[in-house]
Coordinates of C-alpha atoms in Angstrom, one line a residue:
Chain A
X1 CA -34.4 -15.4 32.0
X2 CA -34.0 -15.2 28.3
X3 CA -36.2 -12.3 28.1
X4 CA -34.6 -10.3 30.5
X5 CA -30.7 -11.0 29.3
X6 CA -32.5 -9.8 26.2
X7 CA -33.7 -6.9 27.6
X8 CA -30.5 -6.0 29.1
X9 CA -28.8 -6.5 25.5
X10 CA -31.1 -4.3 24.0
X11 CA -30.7 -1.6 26.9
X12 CA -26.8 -1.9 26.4
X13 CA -27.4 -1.3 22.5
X14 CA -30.1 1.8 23.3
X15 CA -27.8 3.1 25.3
X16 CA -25.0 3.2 22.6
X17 CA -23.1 0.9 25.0
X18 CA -21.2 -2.5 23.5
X19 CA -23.7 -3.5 21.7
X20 CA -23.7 -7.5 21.8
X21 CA -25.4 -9.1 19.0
X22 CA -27.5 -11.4 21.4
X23 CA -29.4 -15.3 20.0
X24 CA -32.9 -14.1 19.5
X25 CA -32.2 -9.6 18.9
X26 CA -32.9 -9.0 15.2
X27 CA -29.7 -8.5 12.9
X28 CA -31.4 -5.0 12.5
X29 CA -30.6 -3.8 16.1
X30 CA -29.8 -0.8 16.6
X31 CA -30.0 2.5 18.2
X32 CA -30.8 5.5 16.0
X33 CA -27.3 7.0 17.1
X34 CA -25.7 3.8 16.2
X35 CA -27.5 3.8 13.1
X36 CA -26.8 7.1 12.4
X37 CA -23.0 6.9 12.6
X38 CA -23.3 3.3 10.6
X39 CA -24.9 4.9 7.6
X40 CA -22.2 7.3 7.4
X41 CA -19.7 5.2 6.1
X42 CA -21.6 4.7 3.0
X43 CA -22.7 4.5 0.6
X44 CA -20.0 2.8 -1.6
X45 CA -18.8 3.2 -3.8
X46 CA -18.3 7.1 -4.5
X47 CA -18.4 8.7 -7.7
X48 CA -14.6 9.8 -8.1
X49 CA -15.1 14.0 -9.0
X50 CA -13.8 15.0 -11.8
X51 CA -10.3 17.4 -10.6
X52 CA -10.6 20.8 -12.0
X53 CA -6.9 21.8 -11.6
X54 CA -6.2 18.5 -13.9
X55 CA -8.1 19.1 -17.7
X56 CA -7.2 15.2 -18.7
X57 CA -8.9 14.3 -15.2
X58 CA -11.4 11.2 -16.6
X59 CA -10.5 11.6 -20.4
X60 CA -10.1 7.8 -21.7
X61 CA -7.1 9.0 -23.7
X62 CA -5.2 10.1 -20.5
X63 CA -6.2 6.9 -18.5
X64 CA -4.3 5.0 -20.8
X65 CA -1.2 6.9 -21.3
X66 CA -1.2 7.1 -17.4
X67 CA -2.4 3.2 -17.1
X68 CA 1.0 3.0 -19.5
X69 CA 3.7 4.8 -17.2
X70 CA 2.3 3.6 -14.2
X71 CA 3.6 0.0 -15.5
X72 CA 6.8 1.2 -17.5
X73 CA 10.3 1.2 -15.6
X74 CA 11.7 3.2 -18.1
X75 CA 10.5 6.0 -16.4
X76 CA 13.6 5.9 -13.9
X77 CA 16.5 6.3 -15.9
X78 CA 18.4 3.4 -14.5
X79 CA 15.3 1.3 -15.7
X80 CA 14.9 -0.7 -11.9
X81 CA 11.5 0.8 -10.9
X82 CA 8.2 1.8 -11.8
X83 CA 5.2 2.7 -9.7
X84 CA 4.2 -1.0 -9.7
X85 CA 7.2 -1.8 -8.1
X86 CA 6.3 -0.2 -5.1
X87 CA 2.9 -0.2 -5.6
X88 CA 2.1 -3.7 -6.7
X89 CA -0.8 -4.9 -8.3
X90 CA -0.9 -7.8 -6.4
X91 CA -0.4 -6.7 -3.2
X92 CA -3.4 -4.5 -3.0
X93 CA -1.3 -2.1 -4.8
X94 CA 1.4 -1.5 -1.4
X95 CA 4.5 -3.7 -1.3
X96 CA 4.4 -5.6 2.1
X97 CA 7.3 -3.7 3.6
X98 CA 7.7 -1.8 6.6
X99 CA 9.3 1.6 4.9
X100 CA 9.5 1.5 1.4
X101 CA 12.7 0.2 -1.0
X102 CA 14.4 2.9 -3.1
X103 CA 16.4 2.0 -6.6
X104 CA 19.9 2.1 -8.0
X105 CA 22.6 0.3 -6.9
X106 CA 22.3 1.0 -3.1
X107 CA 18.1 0.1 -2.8
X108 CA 17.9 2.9 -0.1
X109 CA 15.2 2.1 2.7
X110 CA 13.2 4.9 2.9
X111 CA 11.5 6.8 5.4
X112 CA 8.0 5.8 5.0
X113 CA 5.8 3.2 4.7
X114 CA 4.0 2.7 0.7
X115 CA 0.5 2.8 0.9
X116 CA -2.3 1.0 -1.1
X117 CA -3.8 3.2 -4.2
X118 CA -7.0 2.0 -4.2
X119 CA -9.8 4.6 -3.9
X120 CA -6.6 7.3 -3.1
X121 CA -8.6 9.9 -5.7
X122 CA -11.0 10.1 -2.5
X123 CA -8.3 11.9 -0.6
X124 CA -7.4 15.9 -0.6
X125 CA -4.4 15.5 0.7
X126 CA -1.2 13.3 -0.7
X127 CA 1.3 11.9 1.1
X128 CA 1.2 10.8 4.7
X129 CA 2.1 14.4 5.3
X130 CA -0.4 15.6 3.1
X131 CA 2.6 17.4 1.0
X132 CA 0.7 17.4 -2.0
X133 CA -2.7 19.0 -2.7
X134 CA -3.4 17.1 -5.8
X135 CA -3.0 13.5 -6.9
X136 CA -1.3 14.6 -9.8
X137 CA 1.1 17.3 -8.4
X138 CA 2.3 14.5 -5.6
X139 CA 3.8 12.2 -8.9
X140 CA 6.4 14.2 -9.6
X141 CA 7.9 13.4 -6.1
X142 CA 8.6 9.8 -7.1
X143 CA 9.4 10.5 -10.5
X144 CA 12.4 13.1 -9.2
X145 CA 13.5 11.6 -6.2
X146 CA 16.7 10.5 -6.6
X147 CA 16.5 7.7 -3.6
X148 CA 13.5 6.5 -6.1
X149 CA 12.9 6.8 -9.7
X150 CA 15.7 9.5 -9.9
X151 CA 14.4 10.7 -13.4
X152 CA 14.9 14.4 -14.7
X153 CA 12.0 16.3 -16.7
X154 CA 14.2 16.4 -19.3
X155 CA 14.1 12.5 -19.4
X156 CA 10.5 11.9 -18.9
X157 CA 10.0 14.2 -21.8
X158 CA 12.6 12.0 -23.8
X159 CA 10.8 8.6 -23.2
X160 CA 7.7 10.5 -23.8
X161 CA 9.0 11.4 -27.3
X162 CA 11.1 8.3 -28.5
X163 CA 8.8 5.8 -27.7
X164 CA 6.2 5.7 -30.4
X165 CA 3.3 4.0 -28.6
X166 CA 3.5 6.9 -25.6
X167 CA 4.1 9.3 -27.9
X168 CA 0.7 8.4 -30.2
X169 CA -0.7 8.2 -26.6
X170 CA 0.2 11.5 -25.6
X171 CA -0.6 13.3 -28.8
X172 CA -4.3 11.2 -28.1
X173 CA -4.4 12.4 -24.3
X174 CA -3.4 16.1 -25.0
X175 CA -3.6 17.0 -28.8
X176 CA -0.7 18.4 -29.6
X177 CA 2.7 16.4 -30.1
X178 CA 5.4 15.7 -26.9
X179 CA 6.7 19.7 -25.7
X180 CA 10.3 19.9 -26.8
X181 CA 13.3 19.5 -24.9
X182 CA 13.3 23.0 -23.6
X183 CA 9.5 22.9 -22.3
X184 CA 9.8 19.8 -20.2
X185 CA 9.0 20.5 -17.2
X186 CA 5.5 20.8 -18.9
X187 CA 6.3 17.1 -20.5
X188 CA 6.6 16.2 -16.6
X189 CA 3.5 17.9 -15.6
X190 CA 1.3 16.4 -18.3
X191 CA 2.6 12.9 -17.8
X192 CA 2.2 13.1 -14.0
X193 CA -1.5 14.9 -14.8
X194 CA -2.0 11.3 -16.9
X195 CA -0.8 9.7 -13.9
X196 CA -3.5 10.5 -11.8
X197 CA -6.2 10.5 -14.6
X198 CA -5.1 6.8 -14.5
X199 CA -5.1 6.3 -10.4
X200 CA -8.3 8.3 -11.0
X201 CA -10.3 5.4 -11.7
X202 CA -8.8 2.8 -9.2
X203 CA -11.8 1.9 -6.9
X204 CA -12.4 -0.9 -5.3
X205 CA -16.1 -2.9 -4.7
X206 CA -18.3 -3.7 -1.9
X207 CA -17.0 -5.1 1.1
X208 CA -19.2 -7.5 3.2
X209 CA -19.5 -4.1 5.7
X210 CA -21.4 -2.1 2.5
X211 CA -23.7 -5.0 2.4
X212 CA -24.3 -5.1 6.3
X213 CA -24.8 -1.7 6.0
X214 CA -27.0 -1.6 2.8
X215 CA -29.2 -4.5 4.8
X216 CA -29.5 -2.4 7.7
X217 CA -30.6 0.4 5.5
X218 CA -33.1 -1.1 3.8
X219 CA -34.3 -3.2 6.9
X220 CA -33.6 -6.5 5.1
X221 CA -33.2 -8.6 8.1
X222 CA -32.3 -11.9 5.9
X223 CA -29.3 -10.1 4.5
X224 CA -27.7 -8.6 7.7
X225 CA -27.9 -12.1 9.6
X226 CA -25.1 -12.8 7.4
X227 CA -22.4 -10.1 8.8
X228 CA -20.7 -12.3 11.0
X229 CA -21.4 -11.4 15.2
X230 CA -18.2 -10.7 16.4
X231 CA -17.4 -8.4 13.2
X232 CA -21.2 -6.7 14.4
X233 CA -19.6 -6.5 17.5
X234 CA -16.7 -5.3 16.2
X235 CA -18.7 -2.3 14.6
X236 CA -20.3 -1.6 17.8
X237 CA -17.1 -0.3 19.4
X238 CA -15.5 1.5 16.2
X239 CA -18.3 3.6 16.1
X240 CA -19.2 3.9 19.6
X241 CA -17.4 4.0 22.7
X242 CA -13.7 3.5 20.1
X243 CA -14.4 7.1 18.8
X244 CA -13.3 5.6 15.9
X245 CA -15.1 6.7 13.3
X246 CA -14.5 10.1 14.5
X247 CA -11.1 10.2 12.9
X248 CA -11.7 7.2 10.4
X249 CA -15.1 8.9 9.5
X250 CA -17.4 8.6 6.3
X251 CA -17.4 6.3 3.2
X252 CA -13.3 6.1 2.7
X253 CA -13.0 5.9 6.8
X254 CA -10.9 8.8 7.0
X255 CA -11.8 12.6 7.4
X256 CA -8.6 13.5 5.4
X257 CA -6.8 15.1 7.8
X258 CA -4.0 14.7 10.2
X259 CA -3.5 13.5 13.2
X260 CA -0.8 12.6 16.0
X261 CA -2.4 9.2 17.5
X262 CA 0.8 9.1 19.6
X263 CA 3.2 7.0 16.9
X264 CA 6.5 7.5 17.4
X265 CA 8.1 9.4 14.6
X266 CA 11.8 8.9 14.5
X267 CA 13.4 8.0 11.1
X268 CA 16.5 6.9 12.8
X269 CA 18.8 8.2 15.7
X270 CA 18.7 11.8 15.5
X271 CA 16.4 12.4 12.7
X272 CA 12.3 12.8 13.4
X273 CA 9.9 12.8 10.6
X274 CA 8.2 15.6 11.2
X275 CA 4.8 14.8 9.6
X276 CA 2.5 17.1 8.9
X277 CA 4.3 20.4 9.7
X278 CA 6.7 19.3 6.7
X279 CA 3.6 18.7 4.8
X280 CA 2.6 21.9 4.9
X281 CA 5.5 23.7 4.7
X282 CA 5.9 21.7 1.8
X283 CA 2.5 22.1 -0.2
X284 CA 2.9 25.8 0.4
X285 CA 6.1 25.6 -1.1
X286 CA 5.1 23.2 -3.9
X287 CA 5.2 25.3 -7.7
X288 CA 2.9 22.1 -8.9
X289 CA 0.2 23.2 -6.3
X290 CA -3.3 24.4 -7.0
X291 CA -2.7 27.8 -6.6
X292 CA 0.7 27.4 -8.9
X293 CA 0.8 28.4 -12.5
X294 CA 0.8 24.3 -13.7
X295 CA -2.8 24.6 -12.0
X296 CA -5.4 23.9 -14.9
X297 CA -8.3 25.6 -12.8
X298 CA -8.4 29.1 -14.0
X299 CA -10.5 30.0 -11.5
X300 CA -8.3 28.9 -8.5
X301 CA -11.4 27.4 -6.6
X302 CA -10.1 24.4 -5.8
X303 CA -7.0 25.3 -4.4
X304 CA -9.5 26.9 -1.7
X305 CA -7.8 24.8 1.3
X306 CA -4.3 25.4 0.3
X307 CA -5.1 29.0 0.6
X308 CA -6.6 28.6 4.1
X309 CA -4.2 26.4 5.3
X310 CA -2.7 27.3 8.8
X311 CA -0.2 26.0 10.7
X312 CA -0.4 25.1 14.4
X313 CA 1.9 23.9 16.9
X314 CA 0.4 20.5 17.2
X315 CA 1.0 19.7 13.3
X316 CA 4.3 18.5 14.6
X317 CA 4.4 14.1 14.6
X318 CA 0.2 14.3 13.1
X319 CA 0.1 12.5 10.2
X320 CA -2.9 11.5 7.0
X321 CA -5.8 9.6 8.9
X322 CA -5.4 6.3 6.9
X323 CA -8.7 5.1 5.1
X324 CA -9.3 1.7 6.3
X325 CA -11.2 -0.2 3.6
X326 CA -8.8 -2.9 2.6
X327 CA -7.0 -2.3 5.5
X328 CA -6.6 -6.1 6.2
X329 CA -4.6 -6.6 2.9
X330 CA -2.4 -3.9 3.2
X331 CA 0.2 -4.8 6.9
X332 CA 2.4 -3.5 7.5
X333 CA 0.7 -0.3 9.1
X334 CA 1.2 3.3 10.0
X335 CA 3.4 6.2 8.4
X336 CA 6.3 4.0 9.1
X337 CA 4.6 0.6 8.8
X338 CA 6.4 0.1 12.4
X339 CA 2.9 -2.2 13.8
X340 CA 3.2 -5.8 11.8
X341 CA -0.7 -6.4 12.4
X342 CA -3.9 -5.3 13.1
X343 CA -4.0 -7.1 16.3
X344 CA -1.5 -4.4 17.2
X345 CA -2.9 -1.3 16.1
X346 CA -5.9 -2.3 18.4
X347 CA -3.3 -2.8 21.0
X348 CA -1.8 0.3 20.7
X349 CA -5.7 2.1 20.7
X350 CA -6.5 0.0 23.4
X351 CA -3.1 0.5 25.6
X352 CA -2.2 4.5 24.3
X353 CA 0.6 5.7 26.4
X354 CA -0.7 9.4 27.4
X355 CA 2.7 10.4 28.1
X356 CA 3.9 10.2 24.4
X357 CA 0.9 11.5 22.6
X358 CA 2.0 15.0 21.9
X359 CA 0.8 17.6 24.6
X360 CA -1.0 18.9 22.0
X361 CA -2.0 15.4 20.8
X362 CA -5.8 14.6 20.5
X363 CA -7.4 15.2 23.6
X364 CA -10.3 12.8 22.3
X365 CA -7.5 9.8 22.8
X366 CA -7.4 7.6 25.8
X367 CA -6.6 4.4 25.9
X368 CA -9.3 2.1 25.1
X369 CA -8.5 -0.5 28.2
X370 CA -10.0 -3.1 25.9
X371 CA -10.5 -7.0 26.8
X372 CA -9.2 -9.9 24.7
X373 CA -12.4 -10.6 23.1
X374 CA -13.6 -6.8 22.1
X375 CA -10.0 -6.7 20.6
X376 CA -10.7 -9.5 19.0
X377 CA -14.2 -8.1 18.0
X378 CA -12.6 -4.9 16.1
X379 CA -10.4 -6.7 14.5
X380 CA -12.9 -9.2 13.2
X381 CA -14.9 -5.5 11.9
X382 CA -11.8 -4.5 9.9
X383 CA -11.2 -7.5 7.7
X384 CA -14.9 -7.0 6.9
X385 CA -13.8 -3.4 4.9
X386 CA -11.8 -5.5 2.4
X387 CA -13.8 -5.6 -1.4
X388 CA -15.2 -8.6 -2.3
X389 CA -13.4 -7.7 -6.3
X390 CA -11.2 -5.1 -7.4
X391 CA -10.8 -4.3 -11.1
X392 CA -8.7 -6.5 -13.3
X393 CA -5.5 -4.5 -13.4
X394 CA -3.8 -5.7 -16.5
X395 CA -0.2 -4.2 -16.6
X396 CA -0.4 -4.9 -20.4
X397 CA -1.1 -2.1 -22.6
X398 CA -1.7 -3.0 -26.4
X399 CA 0.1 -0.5 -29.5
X400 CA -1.8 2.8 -29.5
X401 CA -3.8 3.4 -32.8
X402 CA -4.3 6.4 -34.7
X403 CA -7.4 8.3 -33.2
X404 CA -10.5 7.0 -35.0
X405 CA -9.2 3.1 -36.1
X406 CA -10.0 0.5 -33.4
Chain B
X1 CA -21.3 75.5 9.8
X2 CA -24.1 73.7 7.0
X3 CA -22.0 70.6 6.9
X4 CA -21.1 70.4 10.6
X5 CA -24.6 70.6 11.3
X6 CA -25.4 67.4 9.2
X7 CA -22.8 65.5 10.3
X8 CA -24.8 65.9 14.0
X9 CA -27.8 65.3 12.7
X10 CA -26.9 62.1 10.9
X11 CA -25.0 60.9 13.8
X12 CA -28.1 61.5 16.3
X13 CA -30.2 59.6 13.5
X14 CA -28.1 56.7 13.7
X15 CA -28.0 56.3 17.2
X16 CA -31.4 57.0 16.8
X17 CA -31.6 53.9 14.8
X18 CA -28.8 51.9 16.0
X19 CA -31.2 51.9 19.4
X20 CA -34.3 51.4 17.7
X21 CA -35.9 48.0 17.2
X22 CA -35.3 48.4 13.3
X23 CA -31.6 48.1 14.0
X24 CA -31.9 45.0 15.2
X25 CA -33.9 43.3 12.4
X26 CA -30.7 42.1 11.0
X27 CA -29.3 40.3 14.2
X28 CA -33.3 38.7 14.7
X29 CA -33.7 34.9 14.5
X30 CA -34.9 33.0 11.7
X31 CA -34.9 30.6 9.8
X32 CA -31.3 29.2 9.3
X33 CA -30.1 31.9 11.5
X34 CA -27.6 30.8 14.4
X35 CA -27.1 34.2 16.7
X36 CA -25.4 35.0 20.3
X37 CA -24.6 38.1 21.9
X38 CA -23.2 39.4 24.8
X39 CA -24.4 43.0 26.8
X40 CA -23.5 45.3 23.9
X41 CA -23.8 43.6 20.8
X42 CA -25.7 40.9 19.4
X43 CA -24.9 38.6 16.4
X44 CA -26.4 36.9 13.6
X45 CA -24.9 34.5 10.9
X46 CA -25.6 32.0 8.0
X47 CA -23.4 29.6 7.1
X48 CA -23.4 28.2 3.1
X49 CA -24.5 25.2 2.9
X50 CA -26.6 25.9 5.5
X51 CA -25.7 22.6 6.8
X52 CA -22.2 22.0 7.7
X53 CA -20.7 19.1 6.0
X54 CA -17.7 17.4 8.1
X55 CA -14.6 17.7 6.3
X56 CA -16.0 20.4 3.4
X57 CA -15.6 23.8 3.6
X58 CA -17.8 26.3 4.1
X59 CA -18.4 30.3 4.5
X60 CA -20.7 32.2 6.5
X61 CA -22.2 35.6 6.6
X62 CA -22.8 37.8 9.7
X63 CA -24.6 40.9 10.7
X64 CA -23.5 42.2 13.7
X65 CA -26.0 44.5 15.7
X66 CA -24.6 47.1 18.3
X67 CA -26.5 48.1 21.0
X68 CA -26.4 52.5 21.2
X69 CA -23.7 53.7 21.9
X70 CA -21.5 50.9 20.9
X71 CA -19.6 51.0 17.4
X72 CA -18.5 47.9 15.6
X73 CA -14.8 48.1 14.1
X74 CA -14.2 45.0 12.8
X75 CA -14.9 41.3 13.3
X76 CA -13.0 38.3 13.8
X77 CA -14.3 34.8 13.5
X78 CA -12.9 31.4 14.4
X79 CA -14.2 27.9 15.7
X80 CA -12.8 24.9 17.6
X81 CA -14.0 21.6 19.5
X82 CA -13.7 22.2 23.2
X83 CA -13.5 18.8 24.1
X84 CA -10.9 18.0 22.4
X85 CA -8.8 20.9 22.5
X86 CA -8.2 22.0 18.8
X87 CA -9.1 24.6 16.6
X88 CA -9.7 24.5 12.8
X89 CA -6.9 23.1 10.0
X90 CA -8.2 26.2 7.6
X91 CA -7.7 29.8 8.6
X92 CA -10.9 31.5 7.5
X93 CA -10.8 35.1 6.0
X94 CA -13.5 37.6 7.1
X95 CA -14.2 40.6 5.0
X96 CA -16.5 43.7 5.3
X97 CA -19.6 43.5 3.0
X98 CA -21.7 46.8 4.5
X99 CA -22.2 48.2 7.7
X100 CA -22.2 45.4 10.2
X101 CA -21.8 43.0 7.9
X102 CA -19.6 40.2 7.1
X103 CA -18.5 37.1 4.7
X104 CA -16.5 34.7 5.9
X105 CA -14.8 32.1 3.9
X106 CA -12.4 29.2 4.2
X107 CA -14.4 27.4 7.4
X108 CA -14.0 23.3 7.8
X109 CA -14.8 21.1 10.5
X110 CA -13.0 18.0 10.1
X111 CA -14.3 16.1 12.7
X112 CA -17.8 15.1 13.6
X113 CA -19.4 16.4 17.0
X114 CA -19.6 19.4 19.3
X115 CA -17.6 22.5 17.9
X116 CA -18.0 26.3 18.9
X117 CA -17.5 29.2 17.0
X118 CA -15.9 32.3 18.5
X119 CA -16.6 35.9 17.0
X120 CA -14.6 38.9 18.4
X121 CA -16.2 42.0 17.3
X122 CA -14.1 44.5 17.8
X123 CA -15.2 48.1 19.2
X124 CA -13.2 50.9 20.6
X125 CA -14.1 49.9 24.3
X126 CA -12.3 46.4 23.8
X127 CA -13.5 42.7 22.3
X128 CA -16.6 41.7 22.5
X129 CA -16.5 37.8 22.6
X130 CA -19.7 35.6 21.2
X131 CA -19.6 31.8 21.4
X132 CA -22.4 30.1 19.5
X133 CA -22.0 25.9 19.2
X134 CA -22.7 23.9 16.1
X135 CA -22.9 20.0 16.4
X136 CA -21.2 18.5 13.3
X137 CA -22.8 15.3 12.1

């Protein structure tokens, strides 16, 4: 009787079916396919490539300056808000609300949701609408936006001068001093280029998943007993029969592009986001973008997908396929963090009206039609792709010292 | 009259060779070679890296073999996933190397599984249309 149930569960799991994680099948079970698409989501963590359009990409000097600004709320003029304020440390680097919180006097709600930084160097794309082809051309969009930091070149360059310890660590990071008043839009461009040297190096550990799958891997079957069952279960799905993993695909579970998973996408009455058909209007139209003059690639190579970027009709409403490690630290969810939990994200996989996706929406969606349990089962697989540590991120930064003294 | 004379000759000579086996060397299989081909041409293409990485792009290059009679003008290239009904993110650009032969550039598929690329060589008679699938892994 046992035999044969086990039979069966191993049939189901050959098959590529739900496979159950069944008292007395090996923790190691698994069908080459399943295995297959398993192993892709590692391993982790990735080396972080240096950016060739950025030339303080992974130069210590650089980190730190950028590792300085990020923490400083001087760089808004009114003083209210710096990246951490949005993108706070302890909150997995997002800030727990549905659409973001502007500053000033009026604290403006936003039109999108803030996401988590961690690991964001693994992207090519910035911005839910993927308006930015480089992590350091996006920083000037907070930096300028008057709804956020509302800062000019002109005063970035300023703070960048007058305060001692940035301007030591900007002579370090670039040397040469501060560009004057009348060059600073290049001031902007170097501080948002330290920026992302900084956000560079913001990767997060191992999550109990890596180990599953590093156990699997090695065919340890000790170590991948420990992966709980229902989060092996869990896995199962998102790379079977979900099609998860077919959007959500590789190491940072996301393929990097866009897609219209049927969200609705109006800002307010009247108004629609328009995702990533803004997007790429907007990187074309972008003077900081990898084919611009601010580009530190002279060879242009990497601003290869800008250049072959084309525009279809079904752009309209798709947005940045989310990576999902840490996903269970970082609710609310979605472009417009309009789904509270991750009990209903599976809900709205699982119950997909047809009728809104976009008739040019991904065919590969239908709903999932899942039970209470396998719901409960996916779930149970994303909290697994939260780190077991994340760097010590110590808002603190000590006086710069002349090059060469310690 | 000399000139006019050569021109025939070398014409003849090329159909010559455009019917000949020889001609069709270029379009053969082989190693890393993916090739289709329809009644009156037949085509034959590399991609770099030879295997296709989800989400990166890539480039290919294609010879494209008419059969006599036929003359190739052109070539367009392009790829999608019929089961889901989309075509690439990334328009690629093809470009004329030689005679018959092209480099394309500024391919990605960003999604694992069944895609199929569609080349339109273009001759005076009309489009000829090659479909050649590639699974993405």
């Amino acid at each position: 009787m046992r035999r044969t149930a086990a039979l069966i569960a191993a049939a189901l799991i050959a098959t590529g079916a739900a496979a159950q994680q069944h008292a007395g099948l090996s923790p190691l079970a698994a069908s080459p396919e399943e295995l297959r698409n398993i192993q892709r989501h590692g391993p982790w963590p990735q080396p972080v490539p240096r950016d060739p359009s950025n030339r303080v990409s992974g130069k210590a000097e650089a980190i730190a300056l950028g590792r300085a600004l990020f923490f400083d709320p001087r760089l808004s003029p009114r003083a209210d808000l710096s990246c951490a304020s949005c993108h706070l440390p302890e909150r997995t680097l997002t800030d727990g609300r549905e659409r973001a919180q502007g500053g000033g006097p009026a604290k403006p709600r936003l039109d999108r949701n803030t996401p988590g930084l961690w690991n964001v160097a693994q992207g090519r794309w910035f911005g839910w609408d993927g308006g930015s082809d480089s992590l350091w051309s996006f920083t000037p969009r907070p930096i300028l936006h008057p709804d956020e930091m509302g800062a000019s070149p002109a005063h970035v360059a300023r703070l960048l001068r007058d305060d001692a310890n940035l301007a030591c660590r900007y002579a370090q990071a670039f040397g040469r001093a501060v560009p004057p008043e009348a060059d600073a839009e290049t001031a902007l461009v170097d501080a948002a280029k330290a920026l992302a040297a900084y956000l560079e190096t913001l990767v997060s550990g191992k999550s109990a998943f890596d180990e599953f799958r590093e156990a699997l891997a090695r065919g340890d079957a000790a170590a991948a007993a420990r992966y709980p069952a229902d989060a092996r279960r869990g896995l199962s799905l998102f790379a079977g029969k979900g099609l998860c993993s077919v959007c959500h695909f590789g190491p940072n579970f996301s393929n990097g592009e866009f897609h219209n998973i049927g969200m609705p996408h109006m800002v307010e009455p009247g108004r629609v986001d328009p995702g990533r058909h803004g997007g790429i209007r907007r990187v074309r139209a972008d003077k900081y973008n990898r084919l611009g003059a601010y580009s530190d690639d002279a060879t242009r190579t990497s601003g290869s997908r800008t250049l072959h970027l084309t525009e279809n009709h079904g752009n309209y409403g798709q947005f940045k396929v989310p990576s999902l490690r840490n996903v269970a630290l970082t609710a609310p969810y979605m472009h417009d963090g309009r789904l509270a939990t991750l009990r209903e994200v599976v809900r709205h996989y699982s119950e997909l009206d047809i009728d809104r996706l976009h008739q040019d929406g991904d065919a590969l969606l239908k709903p999932l039609r899942l039970s209470d349990a396998e719901s409960e089962d996916l779930v149970a697989f994303l909290r697994t792709l939260t780190s077991r540590g994340f760097p010590d991120l110590n808002p603190v930064t000590g006086p710069c010292k002349p090059q060469g003294q310690r | 009259m000399k000139p006019k004379r050569r021109t025939a000759a070398g014409l003849a000579l090329s159909a010559l060779l455009a019917a000949s086996p020889a001609a069709y060397a270029a379009c053969d299989a082989g190693p890393g070679v993916l090739r289709g081909e329809t009644s009156k041409v037949a085509l034959a293409f590399r991609t770099t890296p030879p295997v296709i990485k989800v989400g990166e792009l890539f480039s290919l290059r294609a010879e494209v073999c008419p059969q006599a009679g036929t003359r190739v003008s052109g070539l367009k290239v392009d790829a999608s996933m019929p089961a889901h009904k989309h075509g690439m993110n990334y328009q690629p650009r093809v470009r004329q190397t030689g005679p018959g032969s092209y480099a394309a550039t500024g391919l990605m598929f960003h999604m694992p599984g069944r895609w199929q690329f569609t080349f339109d060589v273009e001759t005076p008679a009309g489009r000829e249309r090659i479909h050649v699938d590639y699974t993405a892994e």
